[in-house]
Amino acid sequence: MTVKEKIVIVGAGPVGSLAALYAAQRGHDVEMYELRSDLRDPSTPLLNFTRSINLALSERGINALRHSGQLKLIDHVLQPTIPMRGRMIHGKSPDGSFYEAPQDYDIHGRAILAVDRADLNKRLLDILDHMPNVKLFFNHKLTGADFKRRKAWFEIMSSETATGRAREIEIDFDFMIGADGAHSAVRYHVMKFVQMNYRQDYIDTLWCEFQIRPVENRNPEDPMSKFRISPNHLHIWPGKEFMFIAIPSEDGSFTCTLFLPSDQVASLERDPSVLPAFFDRHFPGVTDLIPPEDLIASFNTNPHLPLISIKCQPYHYGSSVVIVGDAAHAMVPFYGQGMNAGLEDVRVLFSILDKHAAREDNHPTDADNTTAAAAADKRKIALAEYTAIRVPDAHAINDLALQNYVEMRASVLSRRYRLRKWLEEFMSVHVPRLGWQTKYSRVSFSNERYSEVVAKSDRQGRILVSVFEALVCSPFVVAAAVLWWKRPHRLVGAVQGAVSWLLNAFR
Ligand code: FAD
């Protein structure tokens, strides 16, 4: 039996909003506190972290929405999304012409979805607004929490806050869910109650947003004519040490992001007029899509923001608090999984809470305080299990996200990368009972635990190396090698190079 409790959510981003929905569906009294004003209010200024960036929503995020208990939520959220079935790699051929090379994400044709983060967030808030057991408090900033006494303090943000006369309120709660983002105040206060291991890393890359505008004189008969480039791809201009990407939006525009090492950003900041030439050198074709003056204006106006990667553990304290989403595991955006992983946190957390809440207990259920104590006991066990399960998964996707930056800006151009992808997809189609898939497919199109994805992908790599080594040692290959051995040394060197290259490809 689920006991009705007061659940406080801190942070009304996508993850906090979904957590509020899950808690409300279980009949709890839910209060959600958000530092900013209501995102749906047109006068709310967009701060750095609330910018209307386009994100890739994939299976884990969709699955978490699916399990929210709101039948219409999926249609409501997915309706304005655009499927992206692969990457489109842009480059320049030796003869100077521009090329576009599509790379499908998945041999089975599955796609990730381009979604406007603010729009997704607003749709979740709209649903919460209509739930009688949910109260939303905007302009409330968590300033303190006592997780033993289950009390928290919020500053009410108003025009008076700047003059130092902010009003503070005290609330109590049974259970707090901290979904207040990478610079989480909940996490900071949890650290005072539990020995939390914590690590944060800034990578030496800043990001800045640009926009490809929709086509103005479009053909009214053809809805696709509003897009200047394919709407069904995530476009990448790889630059080895940096990259430029573009994600489609419903209105025909593309939200673009430049990822660039900080010293190069500083150099462009000193003289932004060289930006178009920089783009022409490294990102061929972009100045045909974004006029040079718009490039410079966006670079000058839009912030140049850092990318942080956070690992910590445990995620909870006793039965009174847990952190989810970026608050627990902010990651660099290169696997398109930050929000997906955060939404998945909510599904995993509530499935574990439900499992323990359904357990028979020894407490009599007639006295309210005993029932509450029993619920807290069960939650304490559930939260410990959540931390044990989720930490290795969050750490795994955190690492994969860092590795994928190299893949997106450089490896997508390498034959080694494409060979391994081709072999894994070949096995997936022709020997399906082996269950082979690319790492990308497992991460983006399945709900397998991230830690298992890494283990399985490593295993596939080891098998490919063994098979290749066995092939190299087969009598036929040995005979061919002996023949080659008698040839000039340069050829032998080339063969040895090729063998070691192929072996590395599968590692
Ligand atoms: P947030 O969205 O940060 O929300 C936290 C909320 O808490 C905010 O509303 C904040 O105002 C509030 N808050 C903060 N402090 C307090 C306080 N003291 N009191 C009360 N409220 C507070 N993810 C993907 O899945 N796919 C992608 O393609 C993708 N692309 C990305 C591209 C870029 C450039 C970046 C930067 C990120 C990308 N992400 C992507 C990651 C994604 O944006 C985040 O993982 C996601 O927004 C995290 O959601 P959240 O609700 O945990 O945190």
Coordinates of C-alpha atoms and ligand atoms in Angstrom, one line a residue:
M1 CA 0.0 0.0 0.0
T2 CA 1.3 3.5 -0.9
V3 CA 1.0 5.9 2.1
K4 CA 0.1 9.4 1.1
E5 CA 3.1 11.6 1.9
K6 CA 4.3 15.2 1.2
I7 CA 6.8 15.1 -1.5
V8 CA 8.8 18.2 -2.3
I9 CA 10.5 18.5 -5.7
V10 CA 13.2 21.1 -6.1
G11 CA 13.7 22.3 -9.7
A12 CA 11.0 22.4 -12.3
G13 CA 13.2 21.5 -15.3
P14 CA 12.2 18.5 -17.4
V15 CA 13.5 16.0 -14.8
G16 CA 11.9 17.7 -11.8
S17 CA 8.6 18.1 -13.7
L18 CA 8.5 14.4 -14.6
A19 CA 9.3 13.4 -11.0
A20 CA 6.4 15.6 -9.8
L21 CA 4.1 13.8 -12.2
Y22 CA 5.2 10.3 -11.1
A23 CA 4.8 11.3 -7.4
A24 CA 1.4 12.9 -8.1
Q25 CA 0.2 9.8 -10.0
R26 CA 0.8 7.8 -6.8
G27 CA -1.6 10.1 -4.9
H28 CA 1.0 12.0 -2.8
D29 CA 0.7 15.7 -2.0
V30 CA 3.3 17.2 -4.3
E31 CA 4.9 20.6 -4.0
M32 CA 7.4 21.7 -6.7
Y33 CA 9.7 24.7 -6.0
E34 CA 11.5 26.5 -8.8
L35 CA 14.0 29.3 -8.6
R36 CA 12.9 31.0 -11.8
S37 CA 9.5 32.4 -12.8
D38 CA 7.1 30.3 -14.8
L39 CA 8.7 29.3 -18.1
R40 CA 5.2 29.6 -19.7
D41 CA 5.0 33.3 -18.8
P42 CA 6.2 35.1 -22.0
S43 CA 7.8 37.8 -19.8
T44 CA 10.2 35.2 -18.2
P45 CA 13.7 36.1 -19.4
L46 CA 15.6 33.1 -20.8
L47 CA 18.6 32.4 -18.7
N48 CA 21.6 30.5 -20.0
F49 CA 20.4 27.1 -18.8
T50 CA 16.8 27.7 -19.8
R51 CA 17.6 28.7 -23.4
S52 CA 15.3 27.1 -25.8
I53 CA 17.9 24.6 -27.1
N54 CA 16.9 21.7 -29.2
L55 CA 17.7 18.3 -27.8
A56 CA 17.7 14.8 -29.0
L57 CA 15.1 12.7 -27.2
S58 CA 15.6 9.0 -27.5
E59 CA 14.1 5.7 -26.2
R60 CA 15.0 6.1 -22.5
G61 CA 13.4 9.5 -22.3
I62 CA 10.4 8.4 -24.2
N63 CA 10.1 5.3 -22.1
A64 CA 10.1 7.3 -18.9
L65 CA 7.4 9.5 -20.3
R66 CA 5.5 6.4 -21.3
H67 CA 5.6 5.1 -17.7
S68 CA 4.3 8.4 -16.2
G69 CA 0.7 7.0 -16.2
Q70 CA -0.5 9.9 -18.4
L71 CA -1.8 8.2 -21.5
K72 CA -1.9 11.4 -23.6
L73 CA 1.6 12.6 -22.5
I74 CA 3.5 10.8 -25.2
D75 CA 1.3 12.1 -28.0
H76 CA 1.4 15.6 -26.4
V77 CA 5.2 15.6 -26.2
L78 CA 6.0 13.7 -29.4
Q79 CA 3.7 15.6 -31.7
P80 CA 6.0 18.6 -32.3
T81 CA 9.2 16.5 -32.7
I82 CA 11.2 15.7 -35.8
P83 CA 12.8 12.3 -36.3
M84 CA 16.6 12.3 -37.1
R85 CA 17.6 9.0 -38.5
G86 CA 21.3 9.7 -38.7
R87 CA 24.2 12.0 -38.8
M88 CA 24.9 14.1 -41.9
I89 CA 28.6 14.7 -42.2
H90 CA 29.6 17.8 -44.1
G91 CA 33.0 18.4 -45.6
K92 CA 35.0 19.5 -48.6
S93 CA 36.4 17.2 -51.3
P94 CA 39.9 17.6 -52.6
D95 CA 38.5 19.3 -55.7
G96 CA 37.0 22.0 -53.4
S97 CA 33.4 20.9 -53.8
F98 CA 31.2 20.5 -50.7
Y99 CA 29.8 17.1 -49.8
E100 CA 27.2 15.7 -47.5
A101 CA 27.7 12.0 -46.3
P102 CA 24.7 10.5 -44.4
Q103 CA 25.5 7.9 -41.6
D104 CA 22.3 6.2 -40.4
Y105 CA 22.2 5.7 -36.6
D106 CA 20.6 2.3 -36.8
I107 CA 20.5 -0.5 -39.4
H108 CA 16.8 -1.1 -38.4
G109 CA 15.9 2.5 -39.3
R110 CA 15.2 3.7 -35.8
A111 CA 15.5 7.5 -35.2
I112 CA 16.1 9.9 -32.4
L113 CA 13.8 12.9 -32.1
A114 CA 14.6 16.6 -32.2
V115 CA 12.6 18.3 -29.4
D116 CA 12.6 21.8 -28.1
R117 CA 13.6 21.5 -24.4
A118 CA 11.5 24.5 -23.3
D119 CA 8.5 23.2 -25.1
L120 CA 8.8 19.7 -23.5
N121 CA 9.1 21.4 -20.1
K122 CA 6.0 23.6 -20.7
R123 CA 3.9 20.6 -21.7
L124 CA 4.9 18.8 -18.5
L125 CA 4.0 21.9 -16.4
D126 CA 0.6 22.2 -18.2
I127 CA -0.3 18.6 -17.1
L128 CA 0.9 19.3 -13.5
D129 CA -1.2 22.5 -13.4
H130 CA -4.3 20.4 -13.8
M131 CA -3.5 17.9 -11.0
P132 CA -5.4 18.7 -7.8
N133 CA -2.6 17.2 -5.6
V134 CA 0.2 19.3 -7.1
K135 CA 1.2 22.8 -6.1
L136 CA 3.8 24.8 -8.2
F137 CA 5.8 27.5 -6.5
F138 CA 7.9 29.6 -8.9
N139 CA 10.5 32.2 -7.9
H140 CA 11.4 30.1 -4.9
K141 CA 15.1 29.4 -4.3
L142 CA 16.2 26.6 -2.0
T143 CA 18.6 28.1 0.5
G144 CA 18.8 25.5 3.2
A145 CA 17.7 22.0 4.2
D146 CA 17.8 19.8 7.3
F147 CA 17.3 16.3 6.2
K148 CA 17.1 14.9 9.7
R149 CA 14.3 17.1 10.8
R150 CA 12.9 17.2 7.2
K151 CA 12.7 20.9 6.9
A152 CA 13.7 23.2 4.1
W153 CA 14.0 26.9 3.5
F154 CA 13.3 28.9 0.4
E155 CA 14.0 32.5 -0.5
I156 CA 11.1 34.1 -2.4
M157 CA 12.7 35.8 -5.4
S158 CA 11.2 39.2 -6.2
S159 CA 12.3 42.6 -7.3
E160 CA 13.1 43.2 -3.6
T161 CA 15.6 40.3 -3.6
A162 CA 18.2 42.6 -5.2
T163 CA 17.8 45.1 -2.4
G164 CA 18.5 42.4 0.2
R165 CA 15.0 42.1 1.6
A166 CA 14.1 38.7 0.4
R167 CA 11.5 36.9 2.3
E168 CA 12.3 33.3 3.5
I169 CA 9.8 30.5 4.1
E170 CA 10.2 27.3 6.0
I171 CA 8.5 24.1 4.9
D172 CA 8.4 20.5 6.0
F173 CA 8.3 17.4 3.9
D174 CA 8.4 13.6 4.1
F175 CA 10.6 13.1 1.1
M176 CA 12.6 15.6 -1.1
I177 CA 13.6 15.0 -4.7
G178 CA 16.4 17.3 -5.8
A179 CA 16.2 18.0 -9.5
D180 CA 17.8 21.4 -9.4
G181 CA 20.5 20.9 -12.1
A182 CA 24.2 20.8 -12.4
H183 CA 24.8 23.4 -9.6
S184 CA 22.3 21.7 -7.3
A185 CA 21.7 23.3 -3.9
V186 CA 20.0 20.1 -2.7
R187 CA 23.2 18.2 -3.5
Y188 CA 25.2 20.8 -1.6
H189 CA 23.0 20.3 1.5
V190 CA 22.9 16.5 1.2
M191 CA 26.7 16.6 1.5
K192 CA 26.4 18.0 5.0
F193 CA 24.5 14.8 6.0
V194 CA 26.3 12.1 4.2
Q195 CA 29.9 11.4 3.1
M196 CA 29.4 12.1 -0.6
N197 CA 32.2 11.5 -3.0
Y198 CA 32.1 14.2 -5.6
R199 CA 34.0 15.1 -8.7
Q200 CA 33.4 17.8 -11.3
D201 CA 35.4 18.4 -14.4
Y202 CA 35.1 21.2 -16.9
I203 CA 36.3 20.2 -20.4
D204 CA 38.3 22.7 -22.3
T205 CA 35.5 23.5 -24.7
L206 CA 32.9 26.2 -24.7
W207 CA 29.7 26.2 -26.7
C208 CA 27.8 28.9 -28.4
E209 CA 24.5 28.9 -30.2
F210 CA 23.7 30.0 -33.8
Q211 CA 20.6 29.6 -36.0
I212 CA 19.9 28.6 -39.6
R213 CA 16.8 30.4 -40.6
P214 CA 13.9 28.7 -42.4
V215 CA 13.5 29.3 -46.2
E216 CA 11.4 32.4 -46.8
N217 CA 10.0 31.8 -50.2
R218 CA 8.9 28.2 -49.6
N219 CA 6.7 26.1 -51.8
P220 CA 3.3 25.9 -50.0
E221 CA 2.7 22.5 -51.5
D222 CA 5.8 21.0 -50.0
P223 CA 6.1 21.2 -46.2
M224 CA 9.8 20.2 -46.4
S225 CA 10.7 23.2 -48.5
K226 CA 11.0 25.3 -45.4
F227 CA 14.2 23.4 -44.4
R228 CA 17.5 24.5 -46.0
I229 CA 19.2 21.1 -45.3
S230 CA 17.8 17.7 -44.5
P231 CA 15.4 17.9 -41.5
N232 CA 15.9 14.2 -40.7
H233 CA 19.5 14.4 -39.8
L234 CA 21.7 15.7 -37.0
H235 CA 24.2 17.7 -39.1
I236 CA 27.9 17.7 -38.2
W237 CA 30.8 19.7 -39.5
P238 CA 33.6 17.8 -37.8
G239 CA 36.8 19.8 -37.2
K240 CA 39.0 17.2 -35.4
E241 CA 39.6 19.5 -32.4
F242 CA 36.2 21.1 -32.5
M243 CA 32.8 20.9 -34.4
F244 CA 29.7 22.6 -35.5
I245 CA 26.3 20.9 -35.3
A246 CA 22.7 21.7 -36.4
I247 CA 19.5 20.2 -35.1
P248 CA 16.1 20.8 -36.9
S249 CA 13.2 22.7 -35.5
E250 CA 9.5 22.4 -36.4
D251 CA 9.4 25.9 -38.0
G252 CA 12.1 25.0 -40.6
S253 CA 15.0 26.6 -38.7
F254 CA 18.0 24.7 -37.2
T255 CA 19.5 25.3 -33.8
C256 CA 23.3 25.1 -34.3
T257 CA 26.0 24.8 -31.7
L258 CA 29.7 25.6 -32.1
F259 CA 31.9 23.6 -29.7
L260 CA 35.4 25.1 -29.6
P261 CA 38.4 25.0 -27.2
S262 CA 38.5 28.0 -24.9
D263 CA 41.7 29.6 -26.3
Q264 CA 40.2 29.6 -29.8
V265 CA 37.0 31.2 -28.5
A266 CA 39.2 33.9 -26.8
S267 CA 41.0 34.5 -30.1
L268 CA 37.7 34.9 -32.0
E269 CA 36.4 37.1 -29.3
R270 CA 39.3 39.5 -29.8
D271 CA 38.4 39.8 -33.5
P272 CA 34.9 38.4 -34.3
S273 CA 35.2 39.8 -37.9
V274 CA 37.3 36.8 -38.8
L275 CA 34.5 34.4 -37.9
P276 CA 33.1 33.9 -41.5
A277 CA 36.6 33.1 -42.7
F278 CA 37.1 30.7 -39.8
F279 CA 33.9 29.0 -40.7
D280 CA 34.8 28.8 -44.4
R281 CA 38.1 27.1 -43.5
H282 CA 36.7 24.6 -41.0
F283 CA 32.9 24.2 -41.6
P284 CA 32.4 24.3 -45.4
G285 CA 29.1 25.5 -46.6
V286 CA 27.9 27.0 -43.3
T287 CA 28.2 30.6 -44.5
D288 CA 25.8 29.7 -47.4
L289 CA 23.3 28.8 -44.7
I290 CA 24.0 31.5 -42.1
P291 CA 24.8 34.9 -43.5
P292 CA 28.2 36.1 -42.2
E293 CA 26.7 39.1 -40.4
D294 CA 24.3 36.7 -38.5
L295 CA 27.2 34.5 -37.6
I296 CA 29.1 37.4 -36.1
A297 CA 25.9 38.8 -34.4
S298 CA 25.1 35.4 -32.8
F299 CA 28.7 35.0 -31.6
N300 CA 28.7 38.4 -30.1
T301 CA 25.3 38.1 -28.5
N302 CA 25.0 34.5 -27.3
P303 CA 26.9 33.4 -24.3
H304 CA 30.0 31.2 -24.6
L305 CA 29.2 28.6 -22.0
P306 CA 31.3 25.9 -20.3
L307 CA 30.6 22.2 -20.3
I308 CA 30.7 20.4 -17.0
S309 CA 30.8 16.7 -16.1
I310 CA 29.8 15.6 -12.6
K311 CA 30.1 12.3 -10.8
C312 CA 29.0 11.8 -7.2
Q313 CA 27.7 9.1 -4.9
P314 CA 25.6 8.3 -2.9
Y315 CA 22.6 10.0 -4.4
H316 CA 20.5 9.8 -1.3
Y317 CA 20.4 10.4 2.5
G318 CA 18.3 8.0 4.7
S319 CA 14.7 8.1 3.6
S320 CA 14.4 11.8 3.3
V321 CA 16.2 12.9 0.1
V322 CA 17.5 11.8 -3.3
I323 CA 19.0 13.7 -6.2
V324 CA 18.2 13.0 -9.9
G325 CA 19.0 14.4 -13.3
D326 CA 21.9 16.9 -13.8
A327 CA 22.0 17.4 -10.0
A328 CA 23.3 13.8 -9.7
H329 CA 25.2 13.4 -13.0
A330 CA 25.6 16.4 -15.3
M331 CA 27.4 15.2 -18.4
V332 CA 28.8 16.7 -21.6
P333 CA 26.1 16.7 -24.3
F334 CA 27.9 14.6 -26.9
Y335 CA 25.8 11.4 -26.6
G336 CA 22.5 13.4 -26.4
Q337 CA 21.7 11.6 -23.2
G338 CA 21.8 14.1 -20.3
M339 CA 18.0 14.7 -20.2
N340 CA 17.2 11.2 -21.4
A341 CA 19.3 9.8 -18.5
G342 CA 17.6 12.2 -16.1
L343 CA 14.1 11.1 -17.2
E344 CA 15.2 7.5 -16.9
D345 CA 16.3 8.2 -13.3
V346 CA 12.7 9.1 -12.5
R347 CA 11.4 5.8 -14.0
V348 CA 14.0 3.7 -12.3
L349 CA 13.6 5.5 -8.9
F350 CA 9.8 5.1 -8.8
S351 CA 9.9 1.5 -10.0
I352 CA 12.2 0.7 -7.0
L353 CA 10.1 2.8 -4.6
D354 CA 7.0 1.0 -5.8
K355 CA 8.6 -2.4 -5.4
H356 CA 9.5 -1.7 -1.8
A357 CA 6.2 0.1 -1.0
A358 CA 4.3 -3.0 -2.1
R359 CA 6.3 -5.2 0.3
E360 CA 4.4 -6.6 3.3
D361 CA 5.6 -5.0 6.6
N362 CA 5.5 -5.9 10.2
H363 CA 4.1 -2.5 11.3
P364 CA 0.4 -2.4 12.2
T365 CA -1.4 -0.1 9.6
D366 CA -4.0 1.4 11.9
A367 CA -1.9 4.1 13.5
D368 CA -1.0 6.9 11.1
N369 CA 2.4 7.6 12.6
T370 CA 3.4 3.9 12.5
T371 CA 2.3 3.7 8.9
A372 CA 4.4 6.7 8.1
A373 CA 7.4 5.2 9.9
A374 CA 7.0 2.0 7.9
A375 CA 6.8 3.9 4.6
A376 CA 10.0 5.8 5.6
D377 CA 11.7 2.5 6.5
K378 CA 10.9 1.0 3.1
R379 CA 11.9 4.2 1.3
K380 CA 15.3 4.1 3.1
I381 CA 15.9 0.6 1.7
A382 CA 14.6 1.7 -1.7
L383 CA 16.9 4.7 -1.9
A384 CA 19.9 2.7 -1.0
E385 CA 19.0 0.3 -3.8
Y386 CA 18.5 3.2 -6.2
T387 CA 22.0 4.6 -5.5
A388 CA 23.5 1.1 -5.8
I389 CA 21.9 0.6 -9.2
R390 CA 22.1 4.0 -10.7
V391 CA 25.6 5.2 -9.8
P392 CA 27.4 2.7 -12.1
D393 CA 24.9 3.5 -14.9
A394 CA 25.3 7.2 -14.5
H395 CA 29.1 7.0 -14.4
A396 CA 29.0 4.8 -17.5
I397 CA 27.0 7.3 -19.6
N398 CA 29.1 10.1 -18.2
D399 CA 32.2 8.5 -19.6
L400 CA 30.6 7.5 -22.9
A401 CA 29.5 11.1 -23.4
L402 CA 33.1 12.3 -23.0
Q403 CA 34.3 9.6 -25.4
N404 CA 31.6 10.5 -28.0
Y405 CA 33.0 14.0 -28.4
V406 CA 36.1 12.4 -30.1
E407 CA 33.8 10.2 -32.2
M408 CA 31.6 13.2 -33.4
R409 CA 34.4 15.6 -34.2
A410 CA 36.9 13.2 -35.6
S411 CA 36.2 9.4 -35.6
V412 CA 33.1 9.8 -37.9
L413 CA 35.6 10.5 -40.7
S414 CA 37.7 7.4 -40.0
R415 CA 37.5 4.1 -41.9
R416 CA 38.3 2.2 -38.7
Y417 CA 35.1 3.6 -37.1
R418 CA 33.0 2.8 -40.1
L419 CA 34.3 -0.7 -40.5
R420 CA 33.5 -1.6 -36.9
K421 CA 30.0 -0.1 -37.3
W422 CA 29.5 -2.0 -40.5
L423 CA 30.6 -5.3 -39.0
E424 CA 28.4 -4.9 -35.9
E425 CA 25.4 -4.0 -38.0
F426 CA 26.1 -6.9 -40.4
M427 CA 26.0 -9.3 -37.4
S428 CA 22.9 -7.6 -36.0
V429 CA 21.0 -8.2 -39.3
H430 CA 22.4 -11.6 -40.5
V431 CA 23.0 -13.3 -37.1
P432 CA 20.3 -11.7 -35.0
R433 CA 20.3 -14.5 -32.4
L434 CA 23.7 -13.3 -31.2
G435 CA 22.1 -10.0 -30.2
W436 CA 24.8 -7.8 -31.6
Q437 CA 24.2 -4.1 -31.9
T438 CA 26.3 -1.0 -32.1
K439 CA 27.0 0.8 -28.9
Y440 CA 25.0 3.8 -30.2
S441 CA 21.9 1.7 -30.9
R442 CA 22.1 0.2 -27.4
V443 CA 22.4 3.6 -25.8
S444 CA 19.8 5.4 -27.9
F445 CA 17.3 2.8 -28.9
S446 CA 17.1 0.5 -25.9
N447 CA 16.5 0.6 -22.1
E448 CA 19.4 -1.6 -21.2
R449 CA 21.4 -0.4 -18.3
Y450 CA 24.2 1.9 -19.4
S451 CA 26.8 -0.2 -17.5
E452 CA 25.6 -3.3 -19.4
V453 CA 25.8 -1.5 -22.7
V454 CA 29.5 -0.7 -22.0
A455 CA 30.2 -4.3 -20.9
K456 CA 28.4 -5.8 -24.0
S457 CA 30.1 -3.4 -26.4
D458 CA 33.5 -4.2 -24.9
R459 CA 32.7 -7.9 -25.2
Q460 CA 31.8 -7.5 -28.9
G461 CA 35.0 -5.6 -29.5
R462 CA 37.0 -8.4 -27.9
I463 CA 35.3 -11.1 -30.0
L464 CA 36.0 -9.1 -33.2
V465 CA 39.7 -9.0 -32.2
S466 CA 39.8 -12.7 -31.5
V467 CA 38.0 -13.6 -34.8
F468 CA 40.3 -11.4 -36.7
E469 CA 43.4 -12.8 -34.9
A470 CA 42.1 -16.4 -35.8
L471 CA 41.7 -15.3 -39.4
V472 CA 45.1 -13.9 -39.5
C473 CA 46.5 -17.2 -38.2
S474 CA 44.5 -19.4 -40.5
P475 CA 46.6 -21.6 -42.9
F476 CA 45.4 -19.6 -45.9
V477 CA 46.5 -16.3 -44.5
V478 CA 49.8 -17.8 -43.1
A479 CA 50.6 -19.2 -46.6
A480 CA 49.8 -15.8 -48.2
A481 CA 51.9 -14.1 -45.5
V482 CA 54.9 -16.4 -46.3
L483 CA 54.5 -15.5 -50.0
W484 CA 54.4 -11.8 -49.1
W485 CA 57.4 -12.2 -46.8
K486 CA 59.5 -13.0 -49.9
R487 CA 58.5 -9.7 -51.4
P488 CA 60.2 -6.3 -50.8
H489 CA 60.3 -5.1 -47.2
R490 CA 58.1 -2.1 -47.9
L491 CA 55.2 -4.4 -48.8
V492 CA 55.8 -6.4 -45.6
G493 CA 55.7 -3.2 -43.6
A494 CA 52.4 -2.2 -45.3
V495 CA 50.8 -5.6 -44.5
Q496 CA 52.0 -5.4 -40.8
G497 CA 50.6 -1.8 -40.6
A498 CA 47.2 -2.9 -42.1
V499 CA 47.0 -5.8 -39.6
S500 CA 47.7 -3.7 -36.6
W501 CA 45.3 -1.0 -37.9
L502 CA 42.5 -3.6 -38.2
L503 CA 43.2 -5.0 -34.8
N504 CA 43.0 -1.5 -33.3
A505 CA 39.7 -1.0 -35.1
F506 CA 38.0 -3.6 -32.9
R507 CA 39.5 -2.6 -29.6
Ligands
FAD1 P1 17.8 21.5 -15.5 O1 17.2 21.5 -16.8 O2 19.1 22.3 -15.3 O3 16.7 22.1 -14.5 C1 17.0 22.4 -13.1 C2 16.0 23.4 -12.6 O4 16.3 23.7 -11.2 C3 16.1 24.8 -13.3 O5 14.8 25.1 -13.8 C4 16.6 25.7 -12.2 O6 16.1 27.0 -12.4 C5 16.1 25.0 -11.0 N1 17.0 25.4 -9.8 C6 18.3 25.5 -9.7 N2 18.7 25.8 -8.5 C7 17.6 25.9 -7.7 C8 17.3 26.2 -6.4 N3 18.3 26.5 -5.5 N4 16.0 26.3 -5.9 C9 15.0 26.0 -6.8 N5 15.2 25.7 -8.1 C10 16.5 25.6 -8.6 N6 20.3 16.1 -23.1 C11 19.7 15.2 -23.9 O7 19.1 14.2 -23.4 N7 19.8 15.2 -25.3 C12 20.5 16.2 -25.9 O8 20.5 16.3 -27.2 C13 21.1 17.2 -25.1 N8 21.8 18.2 -25.7 C14 22.3 19.2 -24.9 C15 23.0 20.3 -25.5 C16 23.6 21.2 -24.8 C17 24.4 22.3 -25.4 C18 23.5 21.2 -23.3 C19 24.2 22.2 -22.5 C20 22.8 20.1 -22.7 C21 22.2 19.2 -23.5 N9 21.5 18.1 -22.9 C22 21.0 17.1 -23.7 C23 21.4 18.0 -21.4 C24 20.1 18.5 -20.9 O9 19.9 19.8 -21.3 C25 20.1 18.3 -19.4 O10 20.6 17.1 -19.0 C26 18.7 18.5 -18.8 O11 18.2 19.8 -19.1 C27 18.8 18.3 -17.3 O12 17.5 18.5 -16.8 P2 17.3 18.7 -15.2 O13 15.8 18.9 -15.1 O14 18.0 17.7 -14.5 O15 18.1 20.1 -14.9

